[in-house]
Short mmCIF file of C-alpha atoms in Angstrom, two decimals:
data_model
loop_
_atom_site.label_atom_id
_atom_site.label_comp_id
_atom_site.label_asym_id
_atom_site.label_seq_id
_atom_site.Cartn_x
_atom_site.Cartn_y
_atom_site.Cartn_z
CA MET A 33 -53.91 86.97 19.93
CA LYS A 34 -57.15 87.52 21.46
CA VAL A 35 -60.31 86.22 19.65
CA THR A 36 -63.75 87.42 20.49
CA THR A 37 -66.51 85.09 20.05
CA PRO A 38 -70.27 85.19 21.27
CA ARG A 39 -69.36 83.31 24.38
CA LEU A 40 -66.14 85.08 25.53
CA THR A 41 -62.84 86.41 24.43
CA GLN A 42 -60.26 83.67 24.18
CA HIS A 43 -56.45 84.05 24.04
CA VAL A 44 -54.72 81.86 21.44
CA MET A 45 -50.93 81.37 21.05
CA THR A 46 -49.59 81.10 17.49
CA VAL A 47 -46.35 80.93 15.53
CA GLU A 48 -45.81 83.88 13.51
CA GLY A 49 -45.82 83.36 9.90
CA ARG A 50 -46.83 79.65 10.06
CA THR A 51 -49.61 78.60 7.44
CA GLY A 52 -51.09 75.11 6.33
CA GLU A 53 -53.49 72.67 7.98
CA PRO A 54 -54.37 74.09 11.41
CA VAL A 55 -53.32 72.32 14.40
CA LEU A 56 -55.27 73.21 17.66
CA PHE A 57 -53.77 72.27 21.00
CA VAL A 58 -55.73 72.18 24.18
CA HIS A 59 -53.95 72.23 27.47
CA GLY A 60 -54.71 70.40 30.75
CA ASN A 61 -56.10 71.36 34.22
CA ILE A 62 -54.09 73.93 36.18
CA SER A 63 -51.86 75.07 33.11
CA SER A 64 -52.25 77.04 29.98
CA SER A 65 -51.42 77.28 26.17
CA ALA A 66 -47.85 77.93 27.53
CA PHE A 67 -47.08 74.43 28.02
CA TRP A 68 -47.44 73.77 24.05
CA ARG A 69 -44.96 76.41 23.49
CA ASP A 70 -41.99 74.27 22.38
CA THR A 71 -44.25 71.48 20.78
CA MET A 72 -45.75 74.13 18.37
CA ALA A 73 -42.57 75.55 17.51
CA ALA A 74 -41.18 72.12 16.47
CA LEU A 75 -44.18 71.30 14.06
CA PRO A 76 -42.98 70.76 10.44
CA GLY A 77 -43.75 72.92 7.67
CA GLY A 78 -47.39 72.85 6.04
CA LEU A 79 -48.97 72.93 9.58
CA ARG A 80 -50.23 75.88 11.44
CA PRO A 81 -50.09 75.58 15.11
CA LEU A 82 -52.46 77.30 17.55
CA ALA A 83 -52.89 76.83 21.20
CA VAL A 84 -55.97 78.14 23.16
CA ASP A 85 -56.16 79.12 26.66
CA LEU A 86 -59.44 77.60 28.23
CA ARG A 87 -61.95 79.83 30.07
CA GLY A 88 -60.45 80.60 33.47
CA PHE A 89 -56.95 79.79 32.64
CA GLY A 90 -54.02 81.84 31.11
CA GLU A 91 -55.34 85.03 29.38
CA THR A 92 -58.73 84.00 28.36
CA ASP A 93 -61.90 85.45 30.09
CA PRO A 94 -62.56 83.78 33.52
CA ALA A 95 -65.99 82.90 32.52
CA PRO A 96 -67.88 80.50 34.98
CA VAL A 97 -67.93 76.77 34.22
CA ASP A 98 -71.30 75.04 34.27
CA ALA A 99 -70.19 71.68 35.57
CA THR A 100 -73.64 70.12 34.84
CA ARG A 101 -72.52 70.55 31.27
CA GLY A 102 -69.50 68.44 31.76
CA ALA A 103 -66.74 69.44 29.38
CA ARG A 104 -69.24 71.23 26.92
CA ASP A 105 -68.58 74.82 28.29
CA PHE A 106 -65.02 74.32 27.33
CA SER A 107 -65.77 72.45 23.84
CA ASP A 108 -68.36 74.84 22.97
CA ASP A 109 -65.75 77.67 23.51
CA LEU A 110 -63.77 75.76 20.99
CA ALA A 111 -66.44 75.24 18.53
CA GLU A 112 -67.11 79.02 18.43
CA LEU A 113 -63.24 79.57 18.04
CA VAL A 114 -62.92 77.20 15.26
CA ASP A 115 -65.90 78.85 13.42
CA VAL A 116 -64.69 82.51 13.98
CA LEU A 117 -61.18 81.54 12.63
CA GLY A 118 -62.40 79.19 9.88
CA LEU A 119 -60.27 76.39 11.24
CA ALA A 120 -62.35 73.29 10.16
CA PRO A 121 -61.37 70.66 9.38
CA LEU A 122 -58.57 70.75 11.87
CA HIS A 123 -56.37 68.61 13.92
CA LEU A 124 -57.01 68.67 17.70
CA VAL A 125 -54.43 67.82 20.26
CA GLY A 126 -55.66 67.42 23.92
CA TRP A 127 -53.49 66.93 27.07
CA SER A 128 -54.97 65.67 30.43
CA MET A 129 -58.34 67.31 31.09
CA GLY A 130 -57.63 69.10 27.64
CA GLY A 131 -57.97 65.26 26.25
CA GLY A 132 -61.58 65.32 27.53
CA VAL A 133 -62.37 68.60 26.01
CA VAL A 134 -61.39 67.52 22.57
CA LEU A 135 -63.06 64.18 23.04
CA GLN A 136 -66.10 66.09 23.72
CA PHE A 137 -65.64 68.30 20.71
CA LEU A 138 -65.16 65.25 18.53
CA ARG A 139 -68.37 63.79 19.87
CA ASP A 140 -70.26 66.66 18.90
CA HIS A 141 -68.49 67.83 15.68
CA PRO A 142 -67.10 64.65 14.18
CA ALA A 143 -66.83 66.18 10.60
CA ALA A 144 -64.73 69.21 11.91
CA VAL A 145 -61.98 66.99 13.08
CA ARG A 146 -59.31 65.68 10.50
CA SER A 147 -57.34 63.90 13.26
CA LEU A 148 -57.14 63.55 17.15
CA THR A 149 -54.16 63.09 19.42
CA LEU A 150 -54.71 62.31 23.13
CA VAL A 151 -51.88 63.07 25.53
CA ASN A 152 -52.41 61.20 29.13
CA PRO A 153 -56.14 62.11 28.61
CA VAL A 154 -58.61 61.96 31.47
CA SER A 155 -60.84 58.77 31.19
CA PRO A 156 -63.97 58.93 29.04
CA TYR A 157 -65.85 58.57 32.57
CA GLY A 158 -64.22 61.54 34.22
CA PHE A 159 -61.98 61.53 37.11
CA GLY A 160 -62.89 59.56 40.21
CA GLY A 161 -66.20 58.05 41.39
CA THR A 162 -66.34 55.05 39.07
CA GLN A 163 -64.80 51.47 38.74
CA GLY A 164 -64.30 48.89 36.18
CA PRO A 165 -63.45 49.28 32.39
CA ASP A 166 -67.22 50.44 31.58
CA GLY A 167 -67.01 53.32 34.01
CA LEU A 168 -69.72 52.04 36.52
CA LEU A 169 -70.56 54.61 39.10
CA THR A 170 -69.61 53.67 42.58
CA HIS A 171 -72.37 55.78 43.88
CA PRO A 172 -75.46 57.49 41.98
CA ASP A 173 -74.15 60.90 43.06
CA GLY A 174 -70.75 60.42 41.94
CA THR A 175 -69.43 60.26 45.36
CA GLY A 176 -65.55 60.34 45.40
CA ALA A 177 -65.13 62.91 42.54
CA GLY A 178 -65.39 66.47 42.23
CA ALA A 179 -63.90 69.77 43.98
CA GLY A 180 -63.94 68.43 47.48
CA ALA A 181 -61.49 65.71 46.58
CA VAL A 182 -58.76 68.19 46.13
CA ASN A 183 -56.15 69.29 48.80
CA PRO A 184 -57.27 72.79 50.22
CA ASP A 185 -53.71 73.84 50.93
CA PHE A 186 -52.77 73.14 47.24
CA VAL A 187 -55.83 75.35 46.31
CA ALA A 188 -54.81 78.01 48.80
CA ARG A 189 -50.99 78.26 47.46
CA LEU A 190 -52.34 78.27 43.77
CA LYS A 191 -54.56 81.27 44.74
CA ALA A 192 -51.77 82.99 46.51
CA GLY A 193 -49.32 82.58 43.55
CA ASP A 194 -46.95 80.43 45.63
CA MET A 195 -43.75 79.97 43.50
CA SER A 196 -41.70 78.16 46.31
CA ASP A 197 -41.07 74.39 46.78
CA GLU A 198 -41.43 74.78 50.71
CA ALA A 199 -44.26 72.32 50.99
CA PRO A 200 -45.46 69.21 49.23
CA THR A 201 -48.67 70.98 48.34
CA SER A 202 -47.13 73.91 46.50
CA PRO A 203 -47.67 74.19 42.70
CA ARG A 204 -44.04 73.75 42.13
CA SER A 205 -43.80 70.64 44.39
CA VAL A 206 -46.91 69.30 42.54
CA PHE A 207 -45.39 69.83 39.23
CA ARG A 208 -42.27 67.98 40.09
CA ALA A 209 -43.98 65.17 41.65
CA SER A 210 -46.84 64.78 39.26
CA TYR A 211 -46.54 66.56 36.15
CA VAL A 212 -43.12 65.21 35.33
CA LYS A 213 -41.11 62.16 36.51
CA ASN A 214 -37.88 63.93 35.79
CA PRO A 215 -36.62 67.55 35.86
CA VAL A 216 -37.42 69.46 32.61
CA PRO A 217 -35.83 72.78 31.48
CA ASP A 218 -37.24 76.17 32.23
CA GLU A 219 -39.38 74.99 35.09
CA ASP A 220 -40.25 78.54 36.28
CA PHE A 221 -41.86 79.05 32.89
CA TYR A 222 -44.31 76.16 33.61
CA ILE A 223 -45.04 77.12 37.21
CA ARG A 224 -46.12 80.73 36.14
CA SER A 225 -48.37 79.12 33.52
CA MET A 226 -50.14 77.00 36.41
CA LEU A 227 -50.42 80.15 38.42
CA THR A 228 -52.67 81.72 35.83
CA THR A 229 -55.38 79.48 36.84
CA ARG A 230 -58.63 81.42 38.18
CA VAL A 231 -59.47 80.07 41.77
CA GLY A 232 -62.91 80.02 43.01
CA GLU A 233 -66.33 78.04 43.05
CA ALA A 234 -66.86 79.06 39.51
CA ASN A 235 -63.61 78.07 38.22
CA TYR A 236 -60.99 76.00 39.97
CA PRO A 237 -61.71 73.65 41.76
CA GLY A 238 -65.54 74.48 42.05
CA ASP A 239 -68.00 74.07 44.73
CA ALA A 240 -67.56 71.14 47.37
CA VAL A 241 -70.53 69.02 48.23
CA SER A 242 -70.66 66.45 51.13
CA SER A 243 -71.82 63.15 50.95
CA ALA A 244 -73.09 60.52 53.50
CA ALA A 245 -71.14 57.81 51.68
CA TRP A 246 -67.41 57.25 51.96
CA PRO A 247 -65.15 59.35 51.09
CA ASN A 248 -67.83 61.82 51.93
CA VAL A 249 -67.44 64.37 49.01
CA ALA A 250 -69.59 64.28 45.79
CA PRO A 251 -69.48 66.56 42.78
CA GLY A 252 -71.12 70.04 42.87
CA LYS A 253 -72.59 72.06 40.01
CA HIS A 254 -69.78 74.48 39.24
CA GLY A 255 -66.30 74.58 38.43
CA VAL A 256 -63.58 72.62 36.73
CA LEU A 257 -63.33 69.37 38.94
CA ASN A 258 -66.98 68.99 39.08
CA ALA A 259 -67.14 69.23 35.29
CA MET A 260 -64.79 66.41 35.20
CA ALA A 261 -66.85 64.24 37.56
CA PRO A 262 -68.49 61.12 36.05
CA THR A 263 -72.02 62.22 36.67
CA ASN A 264 -71.42 65.15 34.34
CA PHE A 265 -68.68 63.91 31.87
CA ARG A 266 -69.04 60.89 30.02
CA VAL A 267 -67.94 60.25 26.40
CA ASP A 268 -67.94 56.51 26.08
CA ASP A 269 -70.06 56.61 22.89
CA LEU A 270 -67.55 57.57 20.45
CA HIS A 271 -67.87 54.43 18.48
CA GLU A 272 -71.43 55.82 17.26
CA ILE A 273 -69.98 59.05 15.56
CA ASP A 274 -69.63 59.33 11.82
CA PRO A 275 -66.83 59.96 10.44
CA LYS A 276 -64.27 58.58 12.65
CA PRO A 277 -60.96 60.42 12.23
CA PRO A 278 -57.69 58.66 13.37
CA ILE A 279 -56.76 58.94 17.10
CA LEU A 280 -53.33 58.85 18.58
CA TRP A 281 -53.03 58.16 22.22
CA ILE A 282 -49.60 59.07 23.83
CA ARG A 283 -49.01 58.42 27.36
CA GLY A 284 -46.36 58.17 29.81
CA ALA A 285 -45.87 54.73 31.57
CA ASP A 286 -45.23 56.35 34.90
CA ASP A 287 -48.07 58.96 34.99
CA GLN A 288 -49.10 59.81 38.41
CA ILE A 289 -52.11 61.59 37.68
CA VAL A 290 -54.04 59.49 35.12
CA SER A 291 -53.39 55.86 35.79
CA ASP A 292 -55.11 52.68 36.94
CA ALA A 293 -53.67 53.41 40.54
CA SER A 294 -53.70 57.08 40.69
CA PRO A 295 -52.63 58.82 43.91
CA PHE A 296 -55.08 61.71 43.06
CA ASP A 297 -57.96 59.04 43.30
CA LEU A 298 -59.60 59.07 46.92
CA ALA A 299 -60.76 55.28 46.19
CA HIS A 300 -57.04 54.33 45.60
CA LEU A 301 -55.82 56.43 48.56
CA GLY A 302 -58.54 54.59 50.64
CA ALA A 303 -57.26 51.19 49.53
CA LEU A 304 -53.70 52.27 50.66
CA GLY A 305 -54.81 53.37 53.88
CA VAL A 306 -54.11 57.06 53.31
CA VAL A 307 -57.71 58.01 53.61
CA PRO A 308 -59.17 56.32 56.47
CA GLY A 309 -62.51 54.46 56.53
CA SER A 310 -62.56 52.88 52.97
CA PRO A 311 -65.29 50.28 52.67
CA GLY A 312 -63.20 48.46 49.94
CA THR A 313 -64.14 50.92 46.89
CA PRO A 314 -61.80 49.91 43.93
CA ALA A 315 -59.43 52.52 42.39
CA GLN A 316 -60.71 53.88 39.02
CA PRO A 317 -58.84 52.19 36.24
CA MET A 318 -58.48 55.29 34.13
CA VAL A 319 -56.20 53.95 31.52
CA THR A 320 -58.18 50.67 31.16
CA GLN A 321 -61.43 52.74 30.59
CA THR A 322 -59.92 54.78 27.93
CA ARG A 323 -58.57 51.81 26.14
CA ALA A 324 -61.94 50.12 26.37
CA ALA A 325 -63.61 53.22 24.73
CA LEU A 326 -61.07 53.35 22.09
CA GLU A 327 -61.28 49.84 21.27
CA ARG A 328 -64.97 50.31 20.55
CA TYR A 329 -64.13 53.16 18.48
CA GLY A 330 -61.72 51.30 16.42
CA ARG A 331 -59.26 53.68 14.61
CA TYR A 332 -56.80 54.45 17.00
CA ARG A 333 -53.16 53.74 18.19
CA GLU A 334 -51.74 53.67 21.47
CA VAL A 335 -47.96 54.55 22.30
CA VAL A 336 -46.55 54.27 25.73
CA LEU A 337 -43.28 56.29 26.48
CA ASP A 338 -41.21 54.58 29.15
CA ASP A 339 -39.34 56.68 31.93
CA CYS A 340 -42.41 59.31 31.41
CA GLY A 341 -44.83 60.76 33.63
CA HIS A 342 -47.96 62.91 32.84
CA SER A 343 -46.35 65.29 30.16
CA PRO A 344 -44.65 63.52 27.50
CA HIS A 345 -44.27 66.57 25.28
CA LEU A 346 -42.15 68.04 28.06
CA GLU A 347 -40.37 65.11 29.29
CA HIS A 348 -39.52 63.31 25.76
CA PRO A 349 -39.98 66.23 23.37
CA ALA A 350 -38.14 64.66 20.47
CA GLU A 351 -39.86 61.40 20.52
CA PHE A 352 -43.11 63.19 21.10
CA GLN A 353 -42.85 65.49 18.31
CA ARG A 354 -41.82 62.69 15.86
CA LEU A 355 -44.84 60.75 16.87
CA LEU A 356 -47.26 63.72 16.46
CA ALA A 357 -45.90 64.91 13.20
CA GLY A 358 -46.17 61.40 11.73
CA HIS A 359 -49.75 61.27 12.85
CA LEU A 360 -50.79 64.72 11.51
CA LEU A 361 -48.91 64.13 8.21
CA GLU A 362 -50.41 60.72 7.68
CA ALA A 363 -54.06 61.97 8.33
CA PRO A 364 -56.41 62.04 5.29
#
């Protein structure tokens, strides 16, 4: 269904005939609500599943992303959607970048959240450009993060709607190498979802900015990857909110995107010699940073799934659905 709010028109996937406590699923970067299709259908009775396409993804309006607001363009869209549909208090489930979006929503609207589930979420200090468990900026301008860190051939193939596997930079090859550890059914369905991403400076990846410091890229002011840069996105003060709904953190042990040694982190690639000229900048310990922030928060549980990459809900659906249903039904 399409829902128009003062900010934009959003596409929301639902399961016909389902009523009960609302559960809103938020997808990650370069994907859409389609990635939640099977998880939504498997939710037990008494829960009403909904999944939204974020701005610039799926069938939602391709409104520009103001990266200087971090994830707030996305989370403010959610807030209007929740208000228009009368969903609060609700359960939120966020995957990857969507984990950052729901954390921002929790930070700004804690009383509206009944429970939170994080699935391989982006670090509370964003993606790239930080070091240590407390997210210390490697450089004040966030060098090492932002739109300039993405492979331009991947962006070009995404824009062209490339469904092939002829190059390691094709969306299908990236899905196989990074989204999942092992093959999953209905791969074409998920590749088509990836290809709904709006490509450009206002959306994905955003505007690239050069830097005098290695690796010579810094966050710009527009677009998705710059919104996730540590100079713009930072939600390390969750322990200060009240009330504190329970958080379930599910992650794959073999995640290639969000990890303490991510091959998508230029600092880690520099340490490996893949990106030359590194002055010794340490990799961003993304998982360690998330754990440190949640330890301060207090009311959370971490579950690690073995033989699993970035997408537990696709790779181990039965176990993921069991964990999620238990968390939702136990929430006060």
